[in-house]
XYZ file of C-alpha atoms in Angstrom:
562
model
C 0.072 0.049 -0.037
C 2.862 2.341 0.749
C 4.156 1.717 -2.811
C 0.715 2.188 -4.293
C 0.064 5.438 -2.608
C 3.457 6.795 -3.851
C 4.974 7.186 -0.429
C 7.916 4.714 -1.282
C 9.311 3.012 -4.482
C 9.711 -0.589 -4.859
C 13.515 -0.315 -5.031
C 13.365 1.612 -1.667
C 11.439 -1.300 -0.226
C 13.625 -4.042 -1.573
C 16.634 -2.264 -0.101
C 14.849 -1.637 3.267
C 13.861 -5.395 3.478
C 17.397 -6.492 3.081
C 18.593 -4.145 5.782
C 15.607 -4.824 8.044
C 16.088 -8.613 7.954
C 19.880 -8.099 8.743
C 18.833 -6.070 11.769
C 16.028 -8.230 12.898
C 13.229 -5.630 12.556
C 10.107 -5.132 10.604
C 10.378 -3.572 7.089
C 7.942 -0.851 7.735
C 9.510 -0.238 11.304
C 12.957 0.005 9.608
C 11.584 2.488 6.970
C 9.970 4.698 9.690
C 13.036 4.688 11.978
C 15.192 5.749 8.988
C 12.720 8.245 7.837
C 12.147 6.686 4.322
C 8.470 7.060 5.197
C 6.653 9.088 7.755
C 4.361 7.700 10.587
C 1.462 9.534 9.139
C 2.095 7.691 5.641
C 2.137 4.397 7.472
C -1.236 5.454 9.028
C -2.780 6.408 5.871
C -1.634 3.168 4.119
C -3.223 0.997 6.901
C -6.517 2.822 6.509
C -6.446 2.417 2.824
C -5.666 -1.257 3.106
C -8.513 -2.085 5.381
C -10.885 0.409 3.882
C -11.007 2.568 7.090
C -11.144 6.224 7.556
C -8.069 8.218 9.030
C -9.097 10.409 11.952
C -7.129 13.287 13.426
C -7.670 13.073 17.210
C -5.637 16.130 17.851
C -8.114 18.310 15.836
C -11.222 16.864 17.669
C -12.906 17.445 20.956
C -14.507 14.302 21.967
C -17.783 14.633 24.170
C -17.501 13.380 27.835
C -20.432 11.007 27.417
C -18.757 9.335 24.430
C -15.293 8.902 26.356
C -17.395 7.400 29.260
C -18.494 4.577 27.097
C -15.054 2.992 27.343
C -13.524 2.553 30.820
C -10.017 3.960 31.428
C -8.577 0.548 32.125
C -9.870 -0.821 28.764
C -8.826 2.319 26.884
C -5.248 1.996 28.162
C -4.954 -1.775 27.875
C -6.192 -1.859 24.194
C -5.000 1.729 23.180
C -8.368 2.616 21.845
C -10.171 5.944 21.830
C -13.991 6.098 21.387
C -14.763 8.839 18.806
C -18.608 8.822 18.320
C -21.597 6.946 19.443
C -24.922 6.405 17.739
C -27.557 4.139 19.378
C -25.654 0.780 19.592
C -22.864 1.741 17.189
C -19.617 2.928 18.560
C -16.948 4.495 16.310
C -13.359 3.962 17.772
C -9.929 4.962 16.781
C -7.014 2.393 16.599
C -3.546 2.490 15.501
C -3.698 -1.038 13.880
C -6.918 -1.884 12.114
C -5.603 -5.496 11.400
C -5.853 -6.379 14.947
C -8.996 -8.419 14.775
C -8.466 -10.082 18.152
C -8.556 -6.707 19.816
C -11.596 -5.426 17.772
C -13.553 -8.650 18.680
C -12.606 -8.347 22.350
C -13.678 -4.670 22.458
C -16.888 -5.459 20.883
C -17.580 -8.201 23.405
C -16.565 -6.064 26.416
C -18.313 -2.919 25.331
C -21.564 -4.823 24.018
C -21.628 -2.588 20.934
C -21.223 -2.871 17.252
C -17.694 -1.249 16.362
C -16.856 0.997 13.543
C -13.016 1.399 13.397
C -11.148 4.319 12.372
C -7.310 4.595 12.096
C -5.192 7.083 14.113
C -1.462 7.233 14.523
C 0.293 5.882 17.627
C 1.279 9.411 18.551
C -2.373 10.561 18.233
C -3.563 7.764 20.377
C -1.037 8.395 23.055
C -1.867 12.000 23.109
C -5.580 11.337 23.339
C -5.043 8.827 26.131
C -3.091 11.593 28.025
C -5.848 13.960 27.426
C -8.941 12.026 28.138
C -7.784 9.167 30.396
C -4.613 10.570 32.216
C -1.921 8.761 30.039
C 0.129 5.946 31.213
C -1.088 6.150 34.656
C -3.804 8.009 36.636
C -2.603 11.170 38.070
C -3.657 12.273 41.538
C -5.982 14.772 39.806
C -7.710 12.019 37.617
C -8.295 9.918 40.701
C -9.585 12.786 42.728
C -11.918 13.890 39.865
C -13.249 10.209 39.592
C -13.860 9.905 43.214
C -15.720 13.190 43.555
C -17.803 12.339 40.388
C -18.704 9.013 41.672
C -19.502 10.167 45.132
C -22.752 10.824 46.547
C -21.805 13.708 48.755
C -23.049 17.149 47.599
C -20.244 19.658 47.649
C -21.789 23.061 48.627
C -20.285 26.326 47.456
C -18.268 27.932 50.190
C -19.889 30.733 52.069
C -18.496 34.156 53.218
C -17.820 32.504 56.697
C -14.844 30.716 55.193
C -11.592 32.304 55.685
C -9.225 33.115 52.735
C -6.190 32.023 54.483
C -7.149 28.635 55.785
C -9.507 25.642 55.543
C -10.347 25.460 59.404
C -13.743 27.036 58.748
C -14.783 24.846 55.942
C -17.393 22.317 56.372
C -16.487 18.635 56.048
C -18.339 18.120 52.834
C -15.998 20.745 51.161
C -12.641 19.029 51.951
C -12.595 16.926 48.794
C -13.169 20.087 46.810
C -10.225 21.915 48.555
C -8.189 19.064 47.757
C -9.101 18.922 44.172
C -8.350 22.716 43.787
C -4.998 22.276 45.433
C -4.131 19.190 43.272
C -4.999 21.209 39.983
C -2.450 23.641 41.054
C 0.077 20.950 41.976
C -0.329 19.256 38.693
C -0.003 22.269 36.613
C 3.392 23.110 38.479
C 4.788 19.604 38.003
C 3.700 19.717 34.284
C 5.817 22.964 33.872
C 2.566 25.005 33.025
C 2.635 28.811 32.973
C -1.023 29.276 33.172
C -4.136 27.380 34.406
C -7.322 27.951 32.492
C -10.774 26.943 34.052
C -13.345 27.789 31.364
C -17.094 27.283 31.846
C -18.777 26.047 28.544
C -22.303 25.059 27.824
C -22.216 21.439 29.019
C -18.618 21.017 30.640
C -16.148 22.813 32.667
C -12.962 22.800 30.705
C -9.552 22.778 32.310
C -6.488 23.551 30.267
C -2.706 24.307 30.953
C -0.487 26.378 29.098
C 2.873 24.420 28.592
C 5.766 25.851 26.555
C 3.318 28.422 25.188
C 0.683 25.843 23.818
C -2.649 25.096 25.402
C -3.165 21.481 26.452
C -6.526 20.188 27.609
C -6.461 17.903 30.628
C -9.336 15.960 32.271
C -11.618 18.587 33.862
C -13.817 18.579 36.928
C -17.536 17.645 36.452
C -19.843 20.603 35.416
C -21.772 20.374 38.682
C -18.486 21.452 40.548
C -18.100 24.646 38.536
C -19.775 27.078 41.092
C -17.936 25.564 44.136
C -14.528 25.452 42.456
C -14.906 29.170 41.277
C -15.983 30.295 44.730
C -13.131 28.467 46.433
C -10.659 30.240 44.180
C -12.175 33.679 44.630
C -12.089 33.189 48.234
C -8.373 32.163 48.118
C -7.558 35.160 45.979
C -9.356 37.657 48.232
C -12.042 38.339 45.552
C -15.610 38.909 46.356
C -17.699 35.700 45.894
C -21.055 37.899 45.826
C -19.845 39.590 42.641
C -20.486 37.759 39.329
C -21.096 40.717 37.067
C -17.631 42.441 36.794
C -14.137 41.198 36.150
C -11.991 40.740 39.333
C -8.273 40.155 40.037
C -6.468 38.611 42.872
C -3.501 36.666 44.088
C -2.952 33.425 45.711
C 0.371 32.458 47.609
C 0.839 28.832 48.187
C 3.554 26.007 48.507
C 4.002 23.076 46.458
C 6.605 20.286 46.107
C 7.843 20.044 49.630
C 7.521 23.677 50.586
C 8.330 25.442 47.386
C 6.550 28.912 47.319
C 4.796 29.975 44.368
C 2.444 32.972 43.604
C -0.483 32.729 41.284
C -1.878 35.780 39.697
C -5.653 35.078 39.425
C -8.130 36.733 36.932
C -11.799 36.227 37.019
C -14.064 37.060 33.950
C -17.755 36.741 33.642
C -18.687 34.676 30.525
C -21.960 33.408 28.971
C -21.694 30.207 30.888
C -20.201 31.325 34.154
C -17.140 33.021 35.358
C -13.812 31.970 33.568
C -10.710 31.837 36.011
C -7.195 32.201 34.654
C -4.132 31.542 37.050
C -0.575 32.789 36.057
C 1.945 30.519 37.841
C 4.806 32.707 39.203
C 7.749 30.576 40.719
C 9.572 33.250 42.657
C 12.625 30.919 43.119
C 12.534 29.275 39.654
C 14.320 31.945 37.474
C 17.944 30.933 37.286
C 18.353 31.782 33.492
C 21.724 32.931 32.094
C 21.949 34.713 28.671
C 23.052 31.422 27.053
C 19.892 29.641 28.106
C 17.706 32.351 26.469
C 18.560 31.119 23.076
C 21.300 33.686 21.949
C 23.722 32.331 19.297
C 27.254 33.253 20.115
C 27.667 36.507 18.137
C 24.233 37.802 19.489
C 25.235 36.981 23.081
C 28.494 38.845 22.701
C 26.572 41.867 21.410
C 24.024 41.668 24.235
C 26.757 41.343 26.884
C 28.421 44.438 25.426
C 25.257 46.477 25.210
C 24.123 45.649 28.850
C 27.537 46.431 30.375
C 27.282 50.216 29.163
C 27.398 52.813 31.931
C 24.309 54.670 30.840
C 21.521 54.754 28.198
C 18.058 53.099 27.542
C 17.808 49.456 26.581
C 14.194 48.366 25.521
C 12.869 44.892 24.917
C 9.736 44.764 22.766
C 7.203 42.083 21.886
C 3.677 40.924 22.635
C 2.366 39.730 25.891
C 3.953 36.228 26.689
C 6.990 36.770 24.505
C 9.464 36.462 27.442
C 10.386 40.065 27.750
C 10.482 40.044 31.649
C 12.590 36.857 31.751
C 15.095 38.571 29.340
C 15.341 41.645 31.446
C 15.801 39.489 34.612
C 18.495 37.596 32.943
C 20.284 40.848 31.880
C 20.172 42.076 35.501
C 21.498 38.687 36.726
C 24.379 38.983 34.267
C 25.525 42.546 35.441
C 24.487 42.134 39.212
C 27.809 42.774 41.052
C 28.426 44.126 44.610
C 29.727 47.437 43.214
C 26.603 48.327 41.377
C 23.255 49.250 42.839
C 20.188 47.997 41.072
C 16.746 48.989 41.611
C 13.510 47.725 39.745
C 10.139 49.119 39.546
C 7.509 46.191 38.742
C 3.704 45.386 38.644
C 3.984 42.680 39.788
C 7.418 41.653 41.195
C 7.362 38.243 39.370
C 10.692 36.849 40.639
C 12.914 37.554 43.556
C 16.405 38.457 42.626
C 19.191 38.244 45.260
C 21.036 41.523 45.946
C 18.456 43.646 43.829
C 16.142 46.187 45.290
C 12.583 45.374 43.805
C 9.757 47.883 44.264
C 6.056 46.658 43.839
C 3.867 49.189 42.171
C 0.670 49.847 44.336
C -1.617 52.237 42.519
C -4.210 51.910 45.392
C -1.917 54.042 47.609
C -0.504 56.116 44.799
C 2.785 54.188 44.245
C 2.590 54.222 40.392
C 5.558 53.763 38.011
C 6.243 57.403 37.773
C 6.006 58.187 41.588
C 8.417 55.136 42.281
C 10.789 56.206 39.578
C 10.854 59.929 41.032
C 11.814 58.483 44.441
C 14.150 55.790 43.480
C 16.428 58.302 41.516
C 17.181 59.819 44.923
C 18.430 56.415 46.117
C 21.339 56.942 43.686
C 21.033 53.584 41.675
C 23.516 52.716 38.880
C 20.954 50.659 36.991
C 17.105 50.800 36.864
C 14.681 48.272 35.521
C 11.174 49.536 34.837
C 8.592 46.861 34.179
C 6.816 48.649 31.332
C 6.709 51.913 29.804
C 2.949 52.726 29.574
C 2.681 56.676 29.385
C 4.558 59.843 28.781
C 5.503 60.650 32.422
C 7.018 57.214 32.947
C 8.895 57.452 29.529
C 10.037 60.962 30.236
C 11.429 60.035 33.652
C 13.459 56.829 32.234
C 14.729 58.776 29.381
C 15.916 61.570 31.703
C 17.621 58.963 33.943
C 19.385 57.378 31.072
C 20.639 60.843 30.162
C 21.878 61.502 33.656
C 24.258 58.490 33.945
C 21.886 55.717 34.578
C 21.550 52.476 32.588
C 17.676 51.942 32.214
C 16.090 48.637 30.983
C 12.308 48.582 30.153
C 9.830 46.970 27.833
C 7.383 48.039 25.303
C 4.456 46.465 23.506
C 5.516 46.677 19.667
C 5.818 44.152 16.919
C 9.433 44.786 16.027
C 12.562 46.680 17.069
C 12.250 49.774 14.983
C 8.571 50.063 15.941
C 9.622 50.906 19.472
C 10.900 54.390 18.270
C 7.560 55.153 16.763
C 5.768 54.016 19.898
C 7.884 56.346 22.143
C 7.302 59.388 19.731
C 3.460 58.489 19.760
C 3.494 58.449 23.482
C 4.854 62.100 23.378
C 8.724 61.715 23.693
C 10.524 64.204 21.632
C 12.413 62.605 18.809
C 15.837 64.161 19.824
C 15.501 62.622 23.282
C 14.614 59.185 21.905
C 17.711 59.463 19.527
C 20.066 60.697 22.241
C 19.104 58.214 25.145
C 18.422 54.946 23.390
C 21.381 52.526 23.094
C 19.585 49.519 21.595
C 16.138 47.994 20.910
C 15.445 44.406 20.864
C 12.206 42.560 19.710
C 11.789 38.796 20.607
C 9.508 35.946 20.233
C 9.427 32.465 21.897
C 9.635 29.160 19.872
C 9.563 25.671 21.300
C 12.769 23.596 21.462
C 13.257 20.232 20.090
C 13.146 17.635 22.848
C 16.561 16.781 23.885
C 15.863 13.058 24.538
C 13.768 12.103 21.372
C 15.023 14.718 18.868
C 16.535 13.027 15.935
C 17.814 14.078 12.360
C 14.870 14.842 10.097
C 14.030 16.394 6.528
C 11.483 19.032 6.601
C 8.945 19.168 3.894
C 9.629 21.390 0.910
C 6.718 23.794 1.655
C 8.170 24.688 4.927
C 11.701 25.195 3.540
C 10.214 27.393 0.920
C 8.217 29.432 3.336
C 11.362 30.242 5.100
C 13.198 30.989 1.832
C 15.774 28.251 2.942
C 17.582 27.300 -0.442
C 19.020 23.863 -1.429
C 22.672 25.090 -0.408
C 21.670 26.098 3.147
C 19.573 23.063 3.613
C 22.438 20.814 2.406
C 24.797 21.948 5.184
C 22.036 22.116 7.911
C 21.220 19.828 10.903
C 17.444 19.695 10.778
C 16.014 17.949 13.934
C 12.623 17.008 15.244
C 11.286 15.215 18.223
C 9.504 11.846 17.728
C 7.667 12.317 21.140
C 8.516 10.671 24.270
C 7.667 10.721 28.137
C 10.166 13.551 28.628
C 8.032 15.826 26.246
C 4.640 14.212 26.831
C 4.585 13.050 23.208
C 4.815 16.589 21.677
C 8.438 16.428 20.349
C 9.192 19.675 21.946
C 10.318 20.553 25.527
C 11.128 24.090 26.879
C 11.246 27.346 24.724
C 13.995 29.539 23.437
C 13.980 33.154 22.052
C 14.494 34.389 18.534
C 15.809 37.978 18.518
C 15.865 41.143 16.396
C 18.639 43.431 17.772
C 18.734 47.127 16.565
C 21.861 48.980 17.672
C 21.430 52.723 17.754
C 24.373 54.195 16.033
C 24.949 57.924 14.736
C 23.228 57.006 11.333
C 20.244 55.520 13.238
C 20.057 58.574 15.579
C 19.895 60.904 12.604
C 17.004 58.902 10.928
C 15.063 58.961 14.414
C 15.675 62.783 14.748
C 14.316 63.201 11.090
C 11.177 61.216 12.228
C 11.365 58.908 9.272
C 8.648 56.387 8.935
C 9.010 53.028 10.769
C 9.220 51.073 7.268
C 12.131 53.384 6.318
C 13.796 53.039 9.609
C 13.462 49.097 9.499
C 14.802 49.041 6.014
C 18.006 51.169 6.935
C 18.307 48.993 10.204
C 18.605 45.881 7.983
C 21.058 47.459 5.794
C 23.191 48.296 8.713
C 23.154 44.558 9.698
C 20.075 43.967 11.792
C 18.848 40.463 11.416
C 14.905 40.111 11.607
C 13.066 37.657 14.000
C 12.600 35.308 11.018
C 16.309 35.393 10.019
C 17.418 34.537 13.528
C 14.883 31.900 13.792
C 16.064 30.411 10.473
C 19.651 30.221 11.934
C 18.257 28.187 14.870
C 16.253 25.802 12.344
C 19.337 25.117 10.393
C 21.312 24.442 13.798
C 18.573 21.782 14.692
C 17.520 23.752 17.938
C 13.826 24.229 16.690
C 11.630 23.352 13.734
C 10.328 25.505 10.801
C 6.834 25.395 11.629
C 7.716 26.903 15.111
C 9.490 29.740 13.423
C 6.674 30.266 10.770
C 4.263 30.363 13.477
C 6.068 32.889 15.599
C 7.135 35.234 12.875
C 4.117 35.177 10.537
C 4.068 39.035 10.389
C 7.624 38.948 9.347
C 7.320 37.624 5.860
C 9.604 40.075 4.199
């Protein structure tokens, strides 16, 4: 079938058969291992051979009542995913449609007529993780099952419950408290940056953001939605009587044997209830050096030179979640020495850095960015870090500080590095002040790294190479790699993230262009002529080095086509 479908030639099969027999492995397994054919090609060939349909499980959301038709132990033992149920007919996805014994056994165990569809092993494994908890039940899975099966009604907490402890809770609420705590613990163990609890029409969806991508996990039953939301609102000091307006709060808790983490909590009223998003801040977890951020050798040398200057303004730009704060913390960590005084003004203080004075903005009592900046200049710092430049007053103080002997770091929300100039001028800063104070502008995005354990040599498809303008010469000398999926990366092939960067060094020619208020497009064009690499070009270098994959760079730089 692989030959008939054009995935492989008869000569390749003959050669593979000889080598496979010598190695003692199956022919198809040998061809997949040696990248002669792709796993998805094998899946399609199997389906064609048995007249079955190929199903993409990762693109589907299977209803809870359908998942409930196959018990967890059966699904894991026979590696089967129920897809659709109609009357007494159940459509299931299997990796091997030729396994008649498994199909007969399932039909007997489930007392239904089976319709078999075909999915890849990777898709089956991911679906088992998503709907059944993967290779072994997590504590959260077990807890949800116990609560779901239990007869005890779990009442929503009342105002009498204290936010700081559980002593005032009723006995019936104890399982709920454990469930909420377990959600946070599981998210932390899975390296999630955010926890999303989303009320939908018929279910209460739970998702974790891991390495920038959303992953759905087994969620609590819909009937627990009001109680879970009320519990989290109490923990984060929100009003549980208010359901009409958004609220923000914070939870401080310990996980993993006393490790202290903060959660920034946002509550937003939606059509089917209140949506809760918790941002996990591991105050002790940031120990990132410049090399770990993803700089290649030449860019790292340039950044080390720029952040070692005695004065000036260094801005990091990018959208929310692009790693700007982590980059600034890493820069401060690099230049933090006993002979330098460093003060930061942040909202909020996300990570605690030893030896650095960190100021938490508190607008309720009037401690704004600008008010804090005016005061800290009297503290005689050498280096100042401002969480974000949001208005003219903050920008003016930052620029004046950079012109009076201070090295100032901050962030802006712009799409590229040259765009930061236009943004500052739009805020109201005079062009000559931008030109004279700014030392460098850096835009960045985050891309997922190839898993270190399952990453292997790989040949990307032509359309991805064409999308990145990688020619045959560059491709010939490249080390393309892609993860196959393993326990280390939860079957995704990627673990961890790295930055791709666009560094615009402001020299005399750039200062003249800024002073003349040229359009952003002209400034960007001149910056490239002066040697600035774009985000996409930096991403291409990391693809060629086997650090990430083309689709990751394409996704992160879709606005950087040219």
